[in-house]
Tab-separated table of C-alpha atoms and ligand atoms in Angstrom:
chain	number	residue	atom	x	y	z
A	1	UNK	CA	-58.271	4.058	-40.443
A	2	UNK	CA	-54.728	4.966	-40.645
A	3	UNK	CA	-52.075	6.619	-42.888
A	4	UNK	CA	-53.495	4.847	-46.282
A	5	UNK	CA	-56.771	6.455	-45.604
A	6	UNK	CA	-55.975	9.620	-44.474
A	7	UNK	CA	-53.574	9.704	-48.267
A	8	UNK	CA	-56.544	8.170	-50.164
A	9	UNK	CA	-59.117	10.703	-48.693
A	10	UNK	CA	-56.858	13.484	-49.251
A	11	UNK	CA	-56.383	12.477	-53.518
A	12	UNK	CA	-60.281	12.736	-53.223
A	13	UNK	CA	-60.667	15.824	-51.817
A	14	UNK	CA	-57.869	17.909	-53.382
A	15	UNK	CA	-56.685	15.945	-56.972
A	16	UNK	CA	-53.460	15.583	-55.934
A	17	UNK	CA	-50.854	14.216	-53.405
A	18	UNK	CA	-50.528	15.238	-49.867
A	19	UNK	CA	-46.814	15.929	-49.355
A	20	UNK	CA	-46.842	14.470	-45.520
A	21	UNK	CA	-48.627	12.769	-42.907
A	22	UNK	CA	-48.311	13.380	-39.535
A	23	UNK	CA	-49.762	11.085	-36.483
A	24	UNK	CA	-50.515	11.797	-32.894
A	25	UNK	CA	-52.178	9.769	-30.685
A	26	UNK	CA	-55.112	9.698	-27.768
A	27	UNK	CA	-54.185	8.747	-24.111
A	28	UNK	CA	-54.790	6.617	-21.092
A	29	UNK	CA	-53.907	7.539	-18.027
A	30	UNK	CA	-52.782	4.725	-15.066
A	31	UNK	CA	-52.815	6.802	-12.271
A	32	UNK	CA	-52.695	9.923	-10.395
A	33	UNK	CA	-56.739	11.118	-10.759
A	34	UNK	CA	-57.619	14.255	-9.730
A	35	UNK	CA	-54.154	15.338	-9.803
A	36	UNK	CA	-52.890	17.548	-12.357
A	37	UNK	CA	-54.597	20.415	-11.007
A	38	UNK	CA	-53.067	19.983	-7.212
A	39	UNK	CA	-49.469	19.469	-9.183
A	40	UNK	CA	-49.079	16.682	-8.448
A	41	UNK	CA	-48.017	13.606	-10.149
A	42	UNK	CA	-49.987	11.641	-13.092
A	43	UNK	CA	-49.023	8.396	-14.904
A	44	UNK	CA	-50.142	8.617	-18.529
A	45	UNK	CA	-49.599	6.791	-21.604
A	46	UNK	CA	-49.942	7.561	-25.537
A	47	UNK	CA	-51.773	5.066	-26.812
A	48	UNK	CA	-52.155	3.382	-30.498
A	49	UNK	CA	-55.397	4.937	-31.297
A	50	UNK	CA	-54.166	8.094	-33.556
A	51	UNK	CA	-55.396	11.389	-35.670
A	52	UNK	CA	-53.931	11.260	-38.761
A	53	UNK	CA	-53.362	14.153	-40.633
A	54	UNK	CA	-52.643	13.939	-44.346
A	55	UNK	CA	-51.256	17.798	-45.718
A	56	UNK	CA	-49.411	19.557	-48.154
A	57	UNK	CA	-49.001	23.551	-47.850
A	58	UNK	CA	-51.754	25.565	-49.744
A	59	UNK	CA	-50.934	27.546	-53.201
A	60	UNK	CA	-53.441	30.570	-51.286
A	61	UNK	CA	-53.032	32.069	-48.341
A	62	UNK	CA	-56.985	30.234	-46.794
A	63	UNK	CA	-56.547	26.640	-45.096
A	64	UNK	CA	-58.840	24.134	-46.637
A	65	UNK	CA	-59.218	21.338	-43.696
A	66	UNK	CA	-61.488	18.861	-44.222
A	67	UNK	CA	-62.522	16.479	-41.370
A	68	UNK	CA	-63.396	12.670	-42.718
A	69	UNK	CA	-65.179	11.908	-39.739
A	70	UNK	CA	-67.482	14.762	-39.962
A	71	UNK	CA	-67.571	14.741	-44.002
A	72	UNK	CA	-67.303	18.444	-43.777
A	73	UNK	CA	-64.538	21.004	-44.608
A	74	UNK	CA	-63.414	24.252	-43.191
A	75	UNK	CA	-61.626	27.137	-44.775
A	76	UNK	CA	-60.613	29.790	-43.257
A	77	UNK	CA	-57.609	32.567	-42.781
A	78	UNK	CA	-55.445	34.269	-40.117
A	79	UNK	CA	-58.063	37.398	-40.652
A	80	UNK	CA	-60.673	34.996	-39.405
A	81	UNK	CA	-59.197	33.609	-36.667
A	82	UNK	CA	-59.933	35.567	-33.677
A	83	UNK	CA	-63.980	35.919	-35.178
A	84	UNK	CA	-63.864	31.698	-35.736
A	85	UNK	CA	-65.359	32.601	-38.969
A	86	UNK	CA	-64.476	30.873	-42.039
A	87	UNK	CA	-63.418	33.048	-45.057
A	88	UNK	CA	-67.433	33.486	-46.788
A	89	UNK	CA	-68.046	35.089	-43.323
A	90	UNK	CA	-69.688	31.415	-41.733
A	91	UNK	CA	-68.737	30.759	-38.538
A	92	UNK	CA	-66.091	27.567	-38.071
A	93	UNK	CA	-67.756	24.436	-37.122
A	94	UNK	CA	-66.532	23.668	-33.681
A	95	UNK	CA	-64.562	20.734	-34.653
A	96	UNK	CA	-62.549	23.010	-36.621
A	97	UNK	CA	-61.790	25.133	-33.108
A	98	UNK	CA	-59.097	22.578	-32.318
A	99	UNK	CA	-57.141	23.283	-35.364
A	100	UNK	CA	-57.793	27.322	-35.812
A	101	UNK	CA	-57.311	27.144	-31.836
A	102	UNK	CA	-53.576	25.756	-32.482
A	103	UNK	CA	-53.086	28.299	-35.726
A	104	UNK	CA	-53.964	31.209	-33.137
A	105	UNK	CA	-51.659	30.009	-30.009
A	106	UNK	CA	-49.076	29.203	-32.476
A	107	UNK	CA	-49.017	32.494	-34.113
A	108	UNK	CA	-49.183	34.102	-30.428
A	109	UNK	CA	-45.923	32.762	-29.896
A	110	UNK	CA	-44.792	34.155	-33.021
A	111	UNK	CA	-44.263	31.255	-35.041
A	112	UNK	CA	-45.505	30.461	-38.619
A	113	UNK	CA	-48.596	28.709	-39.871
A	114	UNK	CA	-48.498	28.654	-43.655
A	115	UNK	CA	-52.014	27.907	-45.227
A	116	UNK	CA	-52.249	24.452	-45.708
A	117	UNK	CA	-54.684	21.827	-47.684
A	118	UNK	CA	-55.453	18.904	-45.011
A	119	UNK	CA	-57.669	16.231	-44.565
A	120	UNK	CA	-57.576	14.424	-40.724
A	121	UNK	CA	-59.485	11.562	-39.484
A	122	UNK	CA	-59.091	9.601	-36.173
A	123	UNK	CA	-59.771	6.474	-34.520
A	124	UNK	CA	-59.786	7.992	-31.057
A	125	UNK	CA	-63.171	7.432	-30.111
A	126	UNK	CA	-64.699	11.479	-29.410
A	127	UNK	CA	-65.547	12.446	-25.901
A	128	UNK	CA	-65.028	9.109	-24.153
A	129	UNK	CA	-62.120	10.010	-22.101
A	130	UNK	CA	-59.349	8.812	-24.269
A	131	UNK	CA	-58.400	12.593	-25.420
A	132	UNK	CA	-59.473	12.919	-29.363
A	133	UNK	CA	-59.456	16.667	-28.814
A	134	UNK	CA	-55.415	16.652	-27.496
A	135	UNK	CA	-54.599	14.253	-30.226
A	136	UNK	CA	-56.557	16.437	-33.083
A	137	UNK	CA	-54.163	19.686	-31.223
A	138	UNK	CA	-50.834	17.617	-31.106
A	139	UNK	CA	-51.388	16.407	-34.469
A	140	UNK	CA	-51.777	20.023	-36.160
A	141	UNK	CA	-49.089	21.316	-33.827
A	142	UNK	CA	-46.988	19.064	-36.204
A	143	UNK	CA	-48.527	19.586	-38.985
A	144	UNK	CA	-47.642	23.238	-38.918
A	145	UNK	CA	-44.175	23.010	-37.162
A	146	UNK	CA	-43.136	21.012	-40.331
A	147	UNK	CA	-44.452	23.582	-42.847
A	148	UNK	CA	-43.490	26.787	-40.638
A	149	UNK	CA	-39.598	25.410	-40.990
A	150	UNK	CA	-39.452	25.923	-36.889
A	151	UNK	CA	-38.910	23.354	-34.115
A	152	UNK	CA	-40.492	23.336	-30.716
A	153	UNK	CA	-39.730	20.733	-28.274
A	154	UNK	CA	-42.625	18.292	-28.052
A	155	UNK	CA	-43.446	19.405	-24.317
A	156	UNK	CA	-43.708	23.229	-25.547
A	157	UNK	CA	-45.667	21.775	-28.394
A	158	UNK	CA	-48.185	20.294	-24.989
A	159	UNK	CA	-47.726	23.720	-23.673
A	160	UNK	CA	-48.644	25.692	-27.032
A	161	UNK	CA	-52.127	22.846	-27.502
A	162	UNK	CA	-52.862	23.372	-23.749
A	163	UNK	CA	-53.013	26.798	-24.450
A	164	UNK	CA	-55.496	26.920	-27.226
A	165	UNK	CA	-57.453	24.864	-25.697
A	166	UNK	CA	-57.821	26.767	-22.583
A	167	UNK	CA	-57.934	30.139	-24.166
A	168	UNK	CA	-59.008	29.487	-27.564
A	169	UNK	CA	-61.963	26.271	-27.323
A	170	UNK	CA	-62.815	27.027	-24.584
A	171	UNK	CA	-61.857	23.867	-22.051
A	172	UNK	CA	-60.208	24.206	-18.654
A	173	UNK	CA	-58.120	21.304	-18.758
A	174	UNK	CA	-54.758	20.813	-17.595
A	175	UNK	CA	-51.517	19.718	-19.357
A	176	UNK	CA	-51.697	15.813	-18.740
A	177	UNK	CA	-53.200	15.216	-22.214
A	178	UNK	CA	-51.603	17.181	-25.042
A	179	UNK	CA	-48.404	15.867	-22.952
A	180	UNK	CA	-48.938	12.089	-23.788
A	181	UNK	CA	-49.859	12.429	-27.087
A	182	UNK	CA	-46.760	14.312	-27.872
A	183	UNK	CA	-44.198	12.489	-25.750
A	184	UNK	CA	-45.667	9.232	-25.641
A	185	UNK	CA	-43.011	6.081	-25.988
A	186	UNK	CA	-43.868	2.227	-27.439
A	187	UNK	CA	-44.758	0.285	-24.235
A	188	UNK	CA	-44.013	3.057	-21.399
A	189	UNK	CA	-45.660	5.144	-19.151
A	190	UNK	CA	-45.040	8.227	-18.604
A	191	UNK	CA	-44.470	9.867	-14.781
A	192	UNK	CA	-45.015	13.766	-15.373
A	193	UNK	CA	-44.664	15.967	-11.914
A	194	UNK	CA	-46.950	18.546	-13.130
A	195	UNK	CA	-45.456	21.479	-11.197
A	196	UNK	CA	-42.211	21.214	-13.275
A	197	UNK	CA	-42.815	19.345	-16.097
A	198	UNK	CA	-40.167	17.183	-15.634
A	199	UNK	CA	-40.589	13.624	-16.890
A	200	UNK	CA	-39.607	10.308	-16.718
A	201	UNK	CA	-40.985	7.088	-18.951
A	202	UNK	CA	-41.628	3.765	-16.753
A	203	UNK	CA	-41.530	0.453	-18.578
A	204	UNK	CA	-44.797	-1.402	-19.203
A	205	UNK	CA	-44.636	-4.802	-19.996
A	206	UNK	CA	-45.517	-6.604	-23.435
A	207	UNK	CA	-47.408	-8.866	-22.064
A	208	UNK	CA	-49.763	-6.434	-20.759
A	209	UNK	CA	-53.000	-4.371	-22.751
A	210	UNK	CA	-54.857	-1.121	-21.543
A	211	UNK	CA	-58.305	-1.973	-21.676
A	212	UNK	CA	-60.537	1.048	-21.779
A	213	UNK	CA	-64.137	0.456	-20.712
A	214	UNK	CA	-66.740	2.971	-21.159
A	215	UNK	CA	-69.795	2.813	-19.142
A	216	UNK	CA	-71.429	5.006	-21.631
A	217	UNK	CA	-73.471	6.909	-19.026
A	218	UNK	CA	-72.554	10.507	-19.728
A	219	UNK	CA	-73.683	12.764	-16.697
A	220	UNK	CA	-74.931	16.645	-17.846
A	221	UNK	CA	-73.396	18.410	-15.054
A	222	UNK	CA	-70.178	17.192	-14.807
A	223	UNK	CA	-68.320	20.319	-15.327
A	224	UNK	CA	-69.799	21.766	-12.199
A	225	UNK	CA	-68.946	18.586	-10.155
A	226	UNK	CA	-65.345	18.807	-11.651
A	227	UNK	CA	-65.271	22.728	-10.218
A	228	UNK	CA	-66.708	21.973	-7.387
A	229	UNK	CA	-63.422	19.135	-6.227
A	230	UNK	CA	-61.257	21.938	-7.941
A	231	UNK	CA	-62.593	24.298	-5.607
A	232	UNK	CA	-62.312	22.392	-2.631
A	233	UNK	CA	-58.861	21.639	-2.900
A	234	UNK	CA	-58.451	25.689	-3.740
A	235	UNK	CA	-60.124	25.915	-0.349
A	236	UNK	CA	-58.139	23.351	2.221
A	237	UNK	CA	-55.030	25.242	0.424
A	238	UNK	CA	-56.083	28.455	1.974
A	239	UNK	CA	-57.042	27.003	5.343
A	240	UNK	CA	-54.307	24.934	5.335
A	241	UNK	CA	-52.209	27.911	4.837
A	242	UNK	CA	-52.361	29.202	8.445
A	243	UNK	CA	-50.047	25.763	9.420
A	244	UNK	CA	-48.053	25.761	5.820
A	245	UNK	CA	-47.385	29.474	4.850
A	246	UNK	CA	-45.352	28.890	1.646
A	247	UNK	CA	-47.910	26.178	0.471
A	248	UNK	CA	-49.407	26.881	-3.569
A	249	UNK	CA	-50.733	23.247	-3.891
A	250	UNK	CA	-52.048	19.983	-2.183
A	251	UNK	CA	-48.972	18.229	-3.799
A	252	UNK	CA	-46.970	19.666	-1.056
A	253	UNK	CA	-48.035	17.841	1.977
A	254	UNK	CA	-46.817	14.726	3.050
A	255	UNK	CA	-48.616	11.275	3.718
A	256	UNK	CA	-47.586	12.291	7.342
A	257	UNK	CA	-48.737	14.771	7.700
A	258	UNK	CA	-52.589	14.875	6.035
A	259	UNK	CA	-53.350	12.524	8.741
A	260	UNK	CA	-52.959	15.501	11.533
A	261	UNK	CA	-53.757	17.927	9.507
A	262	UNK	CA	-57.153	16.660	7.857
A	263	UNK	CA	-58.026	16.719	11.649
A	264	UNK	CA	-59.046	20.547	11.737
A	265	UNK	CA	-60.699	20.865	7.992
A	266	UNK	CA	-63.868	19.965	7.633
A	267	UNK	CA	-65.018	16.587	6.804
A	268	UNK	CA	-65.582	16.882	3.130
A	269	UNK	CA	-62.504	18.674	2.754
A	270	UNK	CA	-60.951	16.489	4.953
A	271	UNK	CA	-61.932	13.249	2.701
A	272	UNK	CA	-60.947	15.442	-0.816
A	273	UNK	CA	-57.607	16.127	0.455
A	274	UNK	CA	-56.286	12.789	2.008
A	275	UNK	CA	-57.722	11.626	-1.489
A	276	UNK	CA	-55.248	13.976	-3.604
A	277	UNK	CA	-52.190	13.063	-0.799
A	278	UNK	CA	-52.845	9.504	-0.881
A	279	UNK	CA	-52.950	9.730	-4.693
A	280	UNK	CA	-49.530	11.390	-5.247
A	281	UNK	CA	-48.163	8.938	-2.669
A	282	UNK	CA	-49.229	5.875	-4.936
A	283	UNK	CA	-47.670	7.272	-7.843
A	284	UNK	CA	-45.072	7.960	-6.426
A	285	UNK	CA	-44.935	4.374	-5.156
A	286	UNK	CA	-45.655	3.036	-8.828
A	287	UNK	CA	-42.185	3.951	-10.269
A	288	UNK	CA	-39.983	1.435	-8.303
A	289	UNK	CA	-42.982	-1.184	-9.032
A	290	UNK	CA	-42.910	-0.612	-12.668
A	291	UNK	CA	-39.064	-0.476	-12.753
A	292	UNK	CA	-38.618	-3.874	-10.970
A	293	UNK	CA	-41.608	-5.183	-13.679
A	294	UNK	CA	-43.961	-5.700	-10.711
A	295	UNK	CA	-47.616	-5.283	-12.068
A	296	UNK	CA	-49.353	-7.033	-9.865
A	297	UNK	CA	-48.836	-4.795	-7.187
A	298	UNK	CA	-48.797	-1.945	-9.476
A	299	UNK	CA	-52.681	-3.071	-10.243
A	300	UNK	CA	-53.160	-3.078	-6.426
A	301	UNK	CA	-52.525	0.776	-6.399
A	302	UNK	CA	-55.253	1.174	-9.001
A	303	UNK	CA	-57.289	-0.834	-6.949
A	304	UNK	CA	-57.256	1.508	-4.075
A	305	UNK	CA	-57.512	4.293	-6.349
A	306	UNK	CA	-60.642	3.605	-7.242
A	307	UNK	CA	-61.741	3.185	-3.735
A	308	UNK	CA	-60.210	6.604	-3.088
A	309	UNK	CA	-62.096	8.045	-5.609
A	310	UNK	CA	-65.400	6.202	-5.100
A	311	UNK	CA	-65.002	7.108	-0.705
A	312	UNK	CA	-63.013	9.994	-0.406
A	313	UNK	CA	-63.273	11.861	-3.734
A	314	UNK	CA	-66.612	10.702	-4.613
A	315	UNK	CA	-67.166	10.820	-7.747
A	316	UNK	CA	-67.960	7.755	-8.389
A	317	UNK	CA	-71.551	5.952	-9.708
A	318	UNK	CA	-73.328	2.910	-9.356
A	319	UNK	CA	-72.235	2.357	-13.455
A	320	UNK	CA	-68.719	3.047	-12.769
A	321	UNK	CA	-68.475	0.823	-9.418
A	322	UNK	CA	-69.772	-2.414	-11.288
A	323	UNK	CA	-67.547	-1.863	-14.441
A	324	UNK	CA	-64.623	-2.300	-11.795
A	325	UNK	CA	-65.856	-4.484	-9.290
A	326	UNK	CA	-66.402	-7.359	-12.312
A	327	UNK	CA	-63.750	-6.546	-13.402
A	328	UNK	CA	-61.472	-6.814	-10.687
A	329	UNK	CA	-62.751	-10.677	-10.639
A	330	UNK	CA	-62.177	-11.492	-14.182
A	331	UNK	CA	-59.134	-13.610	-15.080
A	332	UNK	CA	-56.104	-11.762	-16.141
A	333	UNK	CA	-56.760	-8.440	-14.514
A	334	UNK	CA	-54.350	-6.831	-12.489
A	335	UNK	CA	-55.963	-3.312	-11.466
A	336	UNK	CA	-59.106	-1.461	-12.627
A	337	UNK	CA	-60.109	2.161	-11.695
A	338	UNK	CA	-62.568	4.650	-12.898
A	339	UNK	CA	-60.481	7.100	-14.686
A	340	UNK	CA	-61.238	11.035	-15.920
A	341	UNK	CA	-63.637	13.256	-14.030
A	342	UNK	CA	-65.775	10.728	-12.946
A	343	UNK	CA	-69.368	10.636	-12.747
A	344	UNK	CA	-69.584	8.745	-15.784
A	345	UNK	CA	-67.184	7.802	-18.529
A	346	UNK	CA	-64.731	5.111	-18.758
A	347	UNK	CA	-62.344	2.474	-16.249
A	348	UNK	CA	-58.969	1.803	-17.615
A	349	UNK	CA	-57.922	-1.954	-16.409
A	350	UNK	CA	-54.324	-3.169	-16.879
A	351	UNK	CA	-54.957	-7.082	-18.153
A	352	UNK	CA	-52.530	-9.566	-19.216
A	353	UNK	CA	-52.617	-9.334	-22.664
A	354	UNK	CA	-53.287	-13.481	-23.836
A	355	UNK	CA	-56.400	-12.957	-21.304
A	356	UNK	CA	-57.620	-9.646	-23.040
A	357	UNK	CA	-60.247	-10.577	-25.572
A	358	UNK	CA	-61.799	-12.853	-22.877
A	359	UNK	CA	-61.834	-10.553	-20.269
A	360	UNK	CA	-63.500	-7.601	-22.698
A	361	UNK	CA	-66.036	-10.208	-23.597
A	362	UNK	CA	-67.153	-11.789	-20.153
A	363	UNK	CA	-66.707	-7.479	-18.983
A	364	UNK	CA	-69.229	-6.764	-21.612
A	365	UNK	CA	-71.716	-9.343	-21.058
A	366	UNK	CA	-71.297	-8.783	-17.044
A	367	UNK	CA	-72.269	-5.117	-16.868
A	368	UNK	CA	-74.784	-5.653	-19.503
A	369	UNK	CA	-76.601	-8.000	-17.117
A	370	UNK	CA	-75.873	-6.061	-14.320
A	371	UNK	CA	-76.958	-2.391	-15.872
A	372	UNK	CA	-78.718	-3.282	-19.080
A	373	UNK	CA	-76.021	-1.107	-20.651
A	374	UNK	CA	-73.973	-1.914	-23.510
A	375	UNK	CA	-70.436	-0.630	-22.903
A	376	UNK	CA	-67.801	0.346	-25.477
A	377	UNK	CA	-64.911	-1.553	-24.832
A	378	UNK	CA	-61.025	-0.275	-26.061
A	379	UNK	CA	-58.051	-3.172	-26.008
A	380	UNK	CA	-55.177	-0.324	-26.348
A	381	UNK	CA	-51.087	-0.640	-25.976
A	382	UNK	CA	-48.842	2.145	-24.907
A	383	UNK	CA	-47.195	3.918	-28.340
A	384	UNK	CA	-45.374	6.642	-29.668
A	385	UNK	CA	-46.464	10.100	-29.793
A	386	UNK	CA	-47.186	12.671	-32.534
A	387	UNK	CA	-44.933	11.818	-35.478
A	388	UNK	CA	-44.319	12.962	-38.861
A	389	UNK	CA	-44.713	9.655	-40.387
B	401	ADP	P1	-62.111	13.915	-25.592
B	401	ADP	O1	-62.225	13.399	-24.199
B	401	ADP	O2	-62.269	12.809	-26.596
B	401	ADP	O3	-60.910	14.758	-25.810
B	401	ADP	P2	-63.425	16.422	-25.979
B	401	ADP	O4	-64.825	16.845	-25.770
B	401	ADP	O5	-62.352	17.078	-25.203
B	401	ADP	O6	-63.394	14.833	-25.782
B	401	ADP	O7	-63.037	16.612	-27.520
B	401	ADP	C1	-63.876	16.120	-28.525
B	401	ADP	C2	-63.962	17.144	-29.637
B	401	ADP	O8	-62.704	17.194	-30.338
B	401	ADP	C3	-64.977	16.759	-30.700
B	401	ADP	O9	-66.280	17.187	-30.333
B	401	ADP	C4	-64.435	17.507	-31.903
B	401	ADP	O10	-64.786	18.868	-31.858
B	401	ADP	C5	-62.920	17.379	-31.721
B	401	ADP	N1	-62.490	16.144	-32.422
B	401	ADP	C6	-62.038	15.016	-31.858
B	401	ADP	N2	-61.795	14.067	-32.796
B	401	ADP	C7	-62.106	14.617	-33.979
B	401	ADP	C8	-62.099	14.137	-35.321
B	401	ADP	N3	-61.736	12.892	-35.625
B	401	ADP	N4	-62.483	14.990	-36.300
B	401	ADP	C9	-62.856	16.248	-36.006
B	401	ADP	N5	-62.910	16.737	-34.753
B	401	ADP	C10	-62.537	15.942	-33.750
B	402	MG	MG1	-60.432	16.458	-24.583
């Protein structure tokens, strides 16, 4: 599953050879849950699990695209694109959303998407919190920038993927993902302040993996639970308001100052907001810890995040709580959280790497005795983003 494939698979498809290959990758993120929509500050990392894209620019003006993974191809046209119809009238399959979604945002900023034969395949595991969908996005956005002849930075590439995904798919997320797969860097976090979009990349340490571990309990109504704690923080915004008149977001008051101030909301808004504060506060906290190399207590701050999330946040389950709590007493593990939305999904533990394999098996076998689930588990590294390779 890599750039070999992605060339083979395109010779099959289309008789000849594809003239690049691009790569962009999924994402994990350390910390700073809940976050991105109070602008505050997250703590992603790309992540060597990548889309490829193998492409060469079409002699018509239609877009063949086939996705491997689904063994099915789309073809379609600008006149299309706002219908999501391909160009015998079908509709698009919705995989093939992500990359019309990019054609359209692109070409709403007025830049050029020449028709293009593609194949793509991935080995970012769909819909289990590591971000396919923002790698399949920052992987086209590259695609097209390099047969359009234009250059956008790879943060207004984020921008342009964010935006087709809100406007276009369909998916109200924020910018944390498209961002790490396109400015990702080999062994570093990255510390985005989401209000500005100013970055910073932290040092991670060789020595350590990512280890992704998905419960695989998926929860139907997630997406109202998820507007629900976006709501609530909406809310303690406007009654906060009355004390902070200038205030826009929860990522403007102070450890101090949530402690007096959580005193007249009430309770649940009380517990949602110290959550977000306290959040931004251990970011925050992590740079200096990663700088000086310090992951042990870095994997104390994603320790208390998941009690944050499990107390104050709640959106924790019984699944998610035993993923972390055995793995907080496995050998080799510095810090394990429930990471995403919650409610389901994965943990993301940071484990010494010579320890890894063990720890994934004895993880495995532990909440399989404990939940008669069997878990998918991901040993990942921090990587480079979306390249032209
Ligand atoms: P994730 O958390 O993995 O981003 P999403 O639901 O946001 O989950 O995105 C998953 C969707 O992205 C898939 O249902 C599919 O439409 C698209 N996608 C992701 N990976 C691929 C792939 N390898 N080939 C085609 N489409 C993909
Ligand atoms: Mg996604």
């Amino acid at each position: 599953m890599d750039m070999n494939s992605a060339t083979s698979q395109f010779k099959n498809r289309f008789g000849y050879s594809p003239a690049r290959i691009v790569r962009a990758p999924g994402r994990i993120n350390l910390l700073g849950e809940h976050v991105d929509y109070n602008d505050g500050l997250v703590l992603p990392a790309a992540i060597d699990r990548a889309t490829y894209i193998a492409f060469s620019p079409s002699v018509t003006d239609r877009s063949t695209i086939v996705a491997v993974d689904f063994d099915q191809p789309a073809v379609f046209s600008v006149e299309g694109l706002s219908a999501k119809s391909q160009t015998d009238g079908s509709p698009l399959p919705e995989w093939a959303h992500y990359p019309t979604g990019l054609m359209w945002a692109l070409r709403e900023a007025g830049l050029a998407t020449p028709a293009m034969d593609a194949v793509f395949l991935s080995n970012v595991p769909r819909g289990s919190g590591l971000s396919s969908s923002a790698s399949v996005e920052m992987a086209f956005a590259l695609a097209w920038q390099t047969l359009g002849g234009w250059t956008r930075s790879p943060m207004e590439r984020a921008l342009l993927g964010q935006k087709a995904e809100n406007q276009y798919v369909g998916v109200n997320c924020g910018i944390m993902d498209q961002f790490a797969s396109a400015c990702g860097e080999e062994n570093k976090a990255l510390l985005l302040d989401c209000r500005s979009l100013e970055y910073r990349s932290l040092p991670l340490p060789e020595s350590v993996s990512l280890v992704v571990a998905d419960t695989t309990v998926r929860r139907k109504l997630t997406s109202g639970e998820y507007n629900n704690r976006r709501n609530a923080c909406e809310e303690t915004v406007n009654l906060l308001k009355d004390d902070l008149r200038a205030m826009t977001s929860l990522s403007e008051v102070h450890l101090v100052d949530i402690t007096i101030l959580a005193k007249g909301l009430p309770p649940e808004l009380a517990r949602r907001s110290r959550h977000v504060v306290e959040e931004i506060g251990r970011v925050n906290q992590s740079q200096s810890l990663l700088e000086a190399g310090d992951v042990q207590q870095f994997g104390q701050l994603m320790n208390q995040c998941h009690v944050s999330l499990r107390d104050l946040y709640e959106v924790s389950i019984p699944e998610l709580d035993a993923m972390v709590e055995i793995a907080q007493g496995l050998r080799g593990c510095y810090g394990a959280r429930l990471t995403g939305a919650g409610f389901g999904g994965c943990t993301i533990n940071l484990v010494e790497r010579e320890h890894a394999s063990e720890f994934v098996e004895r993880l495995a076998k532990g909440y399989e005795s404990n939940t008669g689930l069997h878990p998918e588990i991901y040993i990942c590294r921090a990587s480079d983003g979306a390249r032209l390779l």
